[in-house]
mmCIF file of C-alpha atoms in Angstrom:
data_model
loop_
_atom_site.group_PDB
_atom_site.id
_atom_site.type_symbol
_atom_site.label_atom_id
_atom_site.label_comp_id
_atom_site.label_asym_id
_atom_site.label_seq_id
_atom_site.Cartn_x
_atom_site.Cartn_y
_atom_site.Cartn_z
ATOM 1 C CA MET A 88 15.117 -28.521 -25.026
ATOM 2 C CA THR A 89 12.448 -25.975 -25.992
ATOM 3 C CA SER A 90 12.689 -22.227 -25.529
ATOM 4 C CA LYS A 91 10.147 -22.405 -22.708
ATOM 5 C CA ASP A 92 12.302 -24.948 -20.881
ATOM 6 C CA LEU A 93 15.361 -22.702 -21.275
ATOM 7 C CA VAL A 94 13.519 -19.699 -19.855
ATOM 8 C CA ILE A 95 12.077 -21.728 -16.972
ATOM 9 C CA ARG A 96 15.527 -23.100 -16.121
ATOM 10 C CA PHE A 97 16.995 -19.580 -16.162
ATOM 11 C CA VAL A 98 14.145 -18.156 -14.065
ATOM 12 C CA THR A 99 14.370 -20.863 -11.408
ATOM 13 C CA SER A 100 18.138 -20.450 -11.126
ATOM 14 C CA SER A 101 17.986 -16.654 -10.757
ATOM 15 C CA ARG A 102 17.572 -15.088 -7.345
ATOM 16 C CA GLY A 103 15.297 -12.105 -6.881
ATOM 17 C CA PHE A 104 14.344 -9.995 -9.868
ATOM 18 C CA PHE A 105 15.155 -10.396 -13.540
ATOM 19 C CA VAL A 106 14.539 -8.541 -16.770
ATOM 20 C CA ILE A 107 14.313 -9.664 -20.380
ATOM 21 C CA GLU A 108 17.886 -8.545 -21.147
ATOM 22 C CA GLN A 109 19.275 -10.907 -18.493
ATOM 23 C CA ILE A 110 17.352 -13.819 -19.981
ATOM 24 C CA MET A 111 18.590 -12.881 -23.466
ATOM 25 C CA GLU A 112 22.217 -12.944 -22.271
ATOM 26 C CA GLY A 113 21.779 -16.176 -20.329
ATOM 27 C CA THR A 114 19.877 -18.195 -22.925
ATOM 28 C CA GLY A 115 20.707 -16.626 -26.288
ATOM 29 C CA LEU A 116 17.031 -16.408 -27.279
ATOM 30 C CA SER A 117 15.458 -13.440 -29.051
ATOM 31 C CA ARG A 118 13.449 -10.769 -27.242
ATOM 32 C CA ARG A 119 10.214 -11.722 -29.029
ATOM 33 C CA VAL A 120 10.473 -15.379 -27.994
ATOM 34 C CA ILE A 121 11.279 -14.464 -24.391
ATOM 35 C CA LYS A 122 8.327 -12.041 -24.188
ATOM 36 C CA ARG A 123 5.989 -14.735 -25.522
ATOM 37 C CA VAL A 124 7.259 -17.308 -23.004
ATOM 38 C CA LEU A 125 7.115 -14.829 -20.106
ATOM 39 C CA ASN A 126 3.534 -13.898 -20.990
ATOM 40 C CA GLU A 127 2.651 -17.605 -20.858
ATOM 41 C CA LEU A 128 4.373 -17.981 -17.479
ATOM 42 C CA VAL A 129 2.582 -14.920 -16.099
ATOM 43 C CA ALA A 130 -0.749 -16.342 -17.295
ATOM 44 C CA GLU A 131 0.063 -19.651 -15.555
ATOM 45 C CA ASN A 132 1.024 -17.780 -12.322
ATOM 46 C CA CYS A 133 4.554 -19.202 -12.395
ATOM 47 C CA VAL A 134 6.161 -15.767 -12.672
ATOM 48 C CA CYS A 135 4.815 -12.372 -11.677
ATOM 49 C CA GLN A 136 5.490 -9.033 -13.306
ATOM 50 C CA ILE A 137 6.373 -6.703 -10.473
ATOM 51 C CA SER A 138 6.244 -3.368 -12.252
ATOM 52 C CA LYS A 139 3.501 -2.426 -14.686
ATOM 53 C CA ARG A 140 5.634 0.242 -16.366
ATOM 54 C CA ASP A 141 8.912 -1.675 -16.571
ATOM 55 C CA PRO A 142 9.212 -5.340 -17.572
ATOM 56 C CA ILE A 143 10.659 -6.492 -14.241
ATOM 57 C CA TYR A 144 9.758 -10.040 -13.237
ATOM 58 C CA SER A 145 10.126 -12.191 -10.145
ATOM 59 C CA LEU A 146 9.691 -15.877 -9.486
ATOM 60 C CA ASP A 147 7.866 -15.536 -6.180
ATOM 61 C CA TYR A 148 5.085 -13.208 -5.156
ATOM 62 C CA GLU A 149 6.664 -11.948 -1.957
ATOM 63 C CA HIS A 150 8.159 -8.943 -3.752
ATOM 64 C CA THR A 151 5.213 -6.589 -3.459
ATOM 65 C CA ALA A 152 5.451 -2.923 -4.221
ATOM 66 C CA ARG A 153 6.587 -0.804 -1.302
ATOM 67 C CA ILE A 154 6.863 2.904 -1.807
ATOM 68 C CA SER A 155 9.483 4.734 0.242
ATOM 69 C CA THR A 156 9.230 8.443 0.767
ATOM 70 C CA ILE A 157 11.564 11.263 1.594
ATOM 71 C CA HIS A 158 9.143 12.510 4.241
ATOM 72 C CA CYS A 159 9.757 9.658 6.651
ATOM 73 C CA THR A 160 13.247 8.201 6.469
ATOM 74 C CA ASP A 161 12.467 4.648 7.488
ATOM 75 C CA TRP A 162 8.837 4.401 6.381
ATOM 76 C CA ALA A 163 7.639 2.528 3.304
ATOM 77 C CA TYR A 164 4.010 2.367 2.188
ATOM 78 C CA SER A 165 2.595 -0.875 0.824
ATOM 79 C CA ILE A 166 -0.181 -0.929 -1.754
ATOM 80 C CA GLU A 167 -1.621 -4.074 -0.127
ATOM 81 C CA ASP A 168 -1.831 -2.314 3.234
ATOM 82 C CA CYS A 169 -3.488 0.693 1.592
ATOM 83 C CA GLU A 170 -6.064 -1.647 0.045
ATOM 84 C CA LYS A 171 -6.683 -3.272 3.417
ATOM 85 C CA LEU A 172 -7.274 0.108 5.048
ATOM 86 C CA MET A 173 -9.544 1.310 2.258
ATOM 87 C CA TRP A 174 -11.577 -1.919 2.249
ATOM 88 C CA ALA A 175 -12.155 -1.477 5.985
ATOM 89 C CA LEU A 176 -13.590 1.986 5.251
ATOM 90 C CA ASP A 177 -15.560 0.988 2.160
ATOM 91 C CA GLY A 178 -19.279 1.549 2.740
ATOM 92 C CA ARG A 179 -18.771 2.537 6.379
ATOM 93 C CA TYR A 180 -18.066 5.741 8.221
ATOM 94 C CA ILE A 181 -15.581 5.230 11.016
ATOM 95 C CA ARG A 182 -14.988 8.368 13.057
ATOM 96 C CA SER A 183 -11.938 7.561 15.143
ATOM 97 C CA ILE A 184 -8.480 6.324 14.324
ATOM 98 C CA ARG A 185 -8.645 4.092 17.374
ATOM 99 C CA ALA A 186 -11.772 2.301 16.074
ATOM 100 C CA LEU A 187 -10.212 1.895 12.637
ATOM 101 C CA ALA A 188 -7.019 0.489 14.158
ATOM 102 C CA ALA A 189 -9.030 -2.028 16.173
ATOM 103 C CA LYS A 190 -10.985 -3.034 13.064
ATOM 104 C CA ILE A 191 -7.940 -3.862 10.929
ATOM 105 C CA GLY A 192 -5.697 -5.051 13.754
ATOM 106 C CA ARG A 193 -2.936 -2.438 13.481
ATOM 107 C CA SER A 194 -1.588 0.225 15.818
ATOM 108 C CA ARG A 195 -3.033 3.729 16.001
ATOM 109 C CA GLN A 196 0.269 5.216 14.836
ATOM 110 C CA TRP A 197 0.312 2.960 11.762
ATOM 111 C CA VAL A 198 -3.268 3.903 10.880
ATOM 112 C CA PHE A 199 -2.474 7.599 11.384
ATOM 113 C CA LYS A 200 0.542 7.433 9.016
ATOM 114 C CA TYR A 201 -1.443 5.638 6.318
ATOM 115 C CA LEU A 202 -4.472 7.931 6.708
ATOM 116 C CA GLU A 203 -2.238 10.977 6.443
ATOM 117 C CA ALA A 204 -0.652 9.636 3.252
ATOM 118 C CA LEU A 205 -3.973 8.558 1.707
ATOM 119 C CA ILE A 206 -5.749 11.808 2.558
ATOM 120 C CA SER A 207 -2.826 13.755 1.058
ATOM 121 C CA VAL A 208 -3.421 12.111 -2.345
ATOM 122 C CA ASP A 209 -7.243 12.361 -2.069
ATOM 123 C CA ALA A 210 -7.851 8.630 -1.799
ATOM 124 C CA ILE A 211 -9.686 9.037 1.531
ATOM 125 C CA GLY A 212 -11.801 11.958 2.706
ATOM 126 C CA ILE A 213 -13.263 13.163 5.991
ATOM 127 C CA ARG A 214 -16.861 14.150 6.756
ATOM 128 C CA LYS A 215 -18.635 14.771 10.010
ATOM 129 C CA ALA A 216 -19.800 11.165 9.867
ATOM 130 C CA GLY A 217 -16.219 9.884 9.608
ATOM 131 C CA TYR A 218 -13.584 8.758 7.121
ATOM 132 C CA TYR A 219 -14.686 7.525 3.691
ATOM 133 C CA VAL A 220 -13.105 6.276 0.452
ATOM 134 C CA THR A 221 -13.083 8.847 -2.361
ATOM 135 C CA CYS A 222 -11.042 7.214 -5.134
ATOM 136 C CA TYR A 223 -9.327 3.827 -5.324
ATOM 137 C CA GLU A 224 -7.117 4.911 -8.253
ATOM 138 C CA ASN A 225 -5.365 7.530 -6.120
ATOM 139 C CA MET A 226 -4.186 4.775 -3.785
ATOM 140 C CA TYR A 227 -1.291 4.098 -6.174
ATOM 141 C CA LYS A 228 -0.014 7.654 -5.625
ATOM 142 C CA VAL A 229 0.484 7.059 -1.901
ATOM 143 C CA GLY A 230 3.769 8.409 -0.618
ATOM 144 C CA THR A 231 4.299 10.874 -3.467
ATOM 145 C CA VAL A 232 2.917 13.832 -1.516
ATOM 146 C CA ILE A 233 2.436 13.791 2.237
ATOM 147 C CA THR A 234 1.077 16.885 3.924
ATOM 148 C CA LYS A 235 1.849 16.922 7.622
ATOM 149 C CA GLY A 236 -1.168 17.845 9.751
ATOM 150 C CA ILE A 237 -3.694 17.285 6.967
ATOM 151 C CA ILE A 238 -5.965 15.183 9.169
ATOM 152 C CA LYS A 239 -6.397 18.005 11.685
ATOM 153 C CA GLN A 240 -6.868 20.524 8.872
ATOM 154 C CA LYS A 241 -9.540 18.439 7.103
ATOM 155 C CA ARG A 242 -11.354 17.802 10.381
ATOM 156 C CA LEU A 243 -11.543 21.537 11.031
ATOM 157 C CA GLU A 244 -12.773 22.181 7.472
ATOM 158 C CA CYS A 245 -15.651 19.735 7.781
ATOM 159 C CA GLY A 246 -16.619 20.907 11.260
ATOM 160 C CA VAL A 247 -15.443 18.050 13.475
ATOM 161 C CA LYS A 248 -14.490 19.558 16.807
ATOM 162 C CA TYR A 249 -11.309 18.638 18.598
ATOM 163 C CA THR A 250 -12.056 17.111 21.982
ATOM 164 C CA PRO A 251 -8.992 16.578 24.151
ATOM 165 C CA ASN A 252 -8.915 13.705 26.590
ATOM 166 C CA ARG A 253 -9.963 15.076 29.954
ATOM 167 C CA LYS A 254 -9.448 13.456 33.277
ATOM 168 C CA LYS A 255 -12.671 12.916 35.117
ATOM 169 C CA LYS A 256 -12.832 14.446 38.534
ATOM 170 C CA THR A 257 -13.951 11.967 41.094
ATOM 171 C CA LYS A 258 -15.130 12.865 44.515
ATOM 172 C CA SER A 259 -13.890 10.653 47.218
ATOM 173 C CA LYS A 260 -15.935 10.044 50.303
ATOM 174 C CA ASN A 261 -13.142 11.114 52.626
ATOM 175 C CA HIS A 262 -12.790 14.637 51.202
ATOM 176 C CA ARG A 263 -15.979 16.690 51.192
#
């Protein structure tokens, strides 16, 4: 049995995440050999490296990065969802949260939370024409700093006026 077969057998038997040290203990192979085999498996899309900083691996691709924050107790931001929101804004100016929510098929509250987080890290900006993408690299900082009320503040800075929803007065024919 080759070293690649040993690593594959260990990886398929493990549940969830694994690191190189676990494979070393389970197979008895050296770190250099395991790194070489894992790089081959990543290139073949059999295994994915979850973290770019730490060598944490997973067998399936359902473990995407979700960033939890201290600002919202039960809220976690997904990089994939941030990309989806930013791609919807790329090259377009959408003025309302409602229109953006309809475009990507999410709720207005969800879009508001993500916009607030992305504007806080300067990944998305606001002009009079609408929301726009400023920097894709800042998307990975989402959730680190969230400034409450930043959307209203940025709208006031760029000159977008707040228009509350007003009920239209209708005249009935019976009351003149």
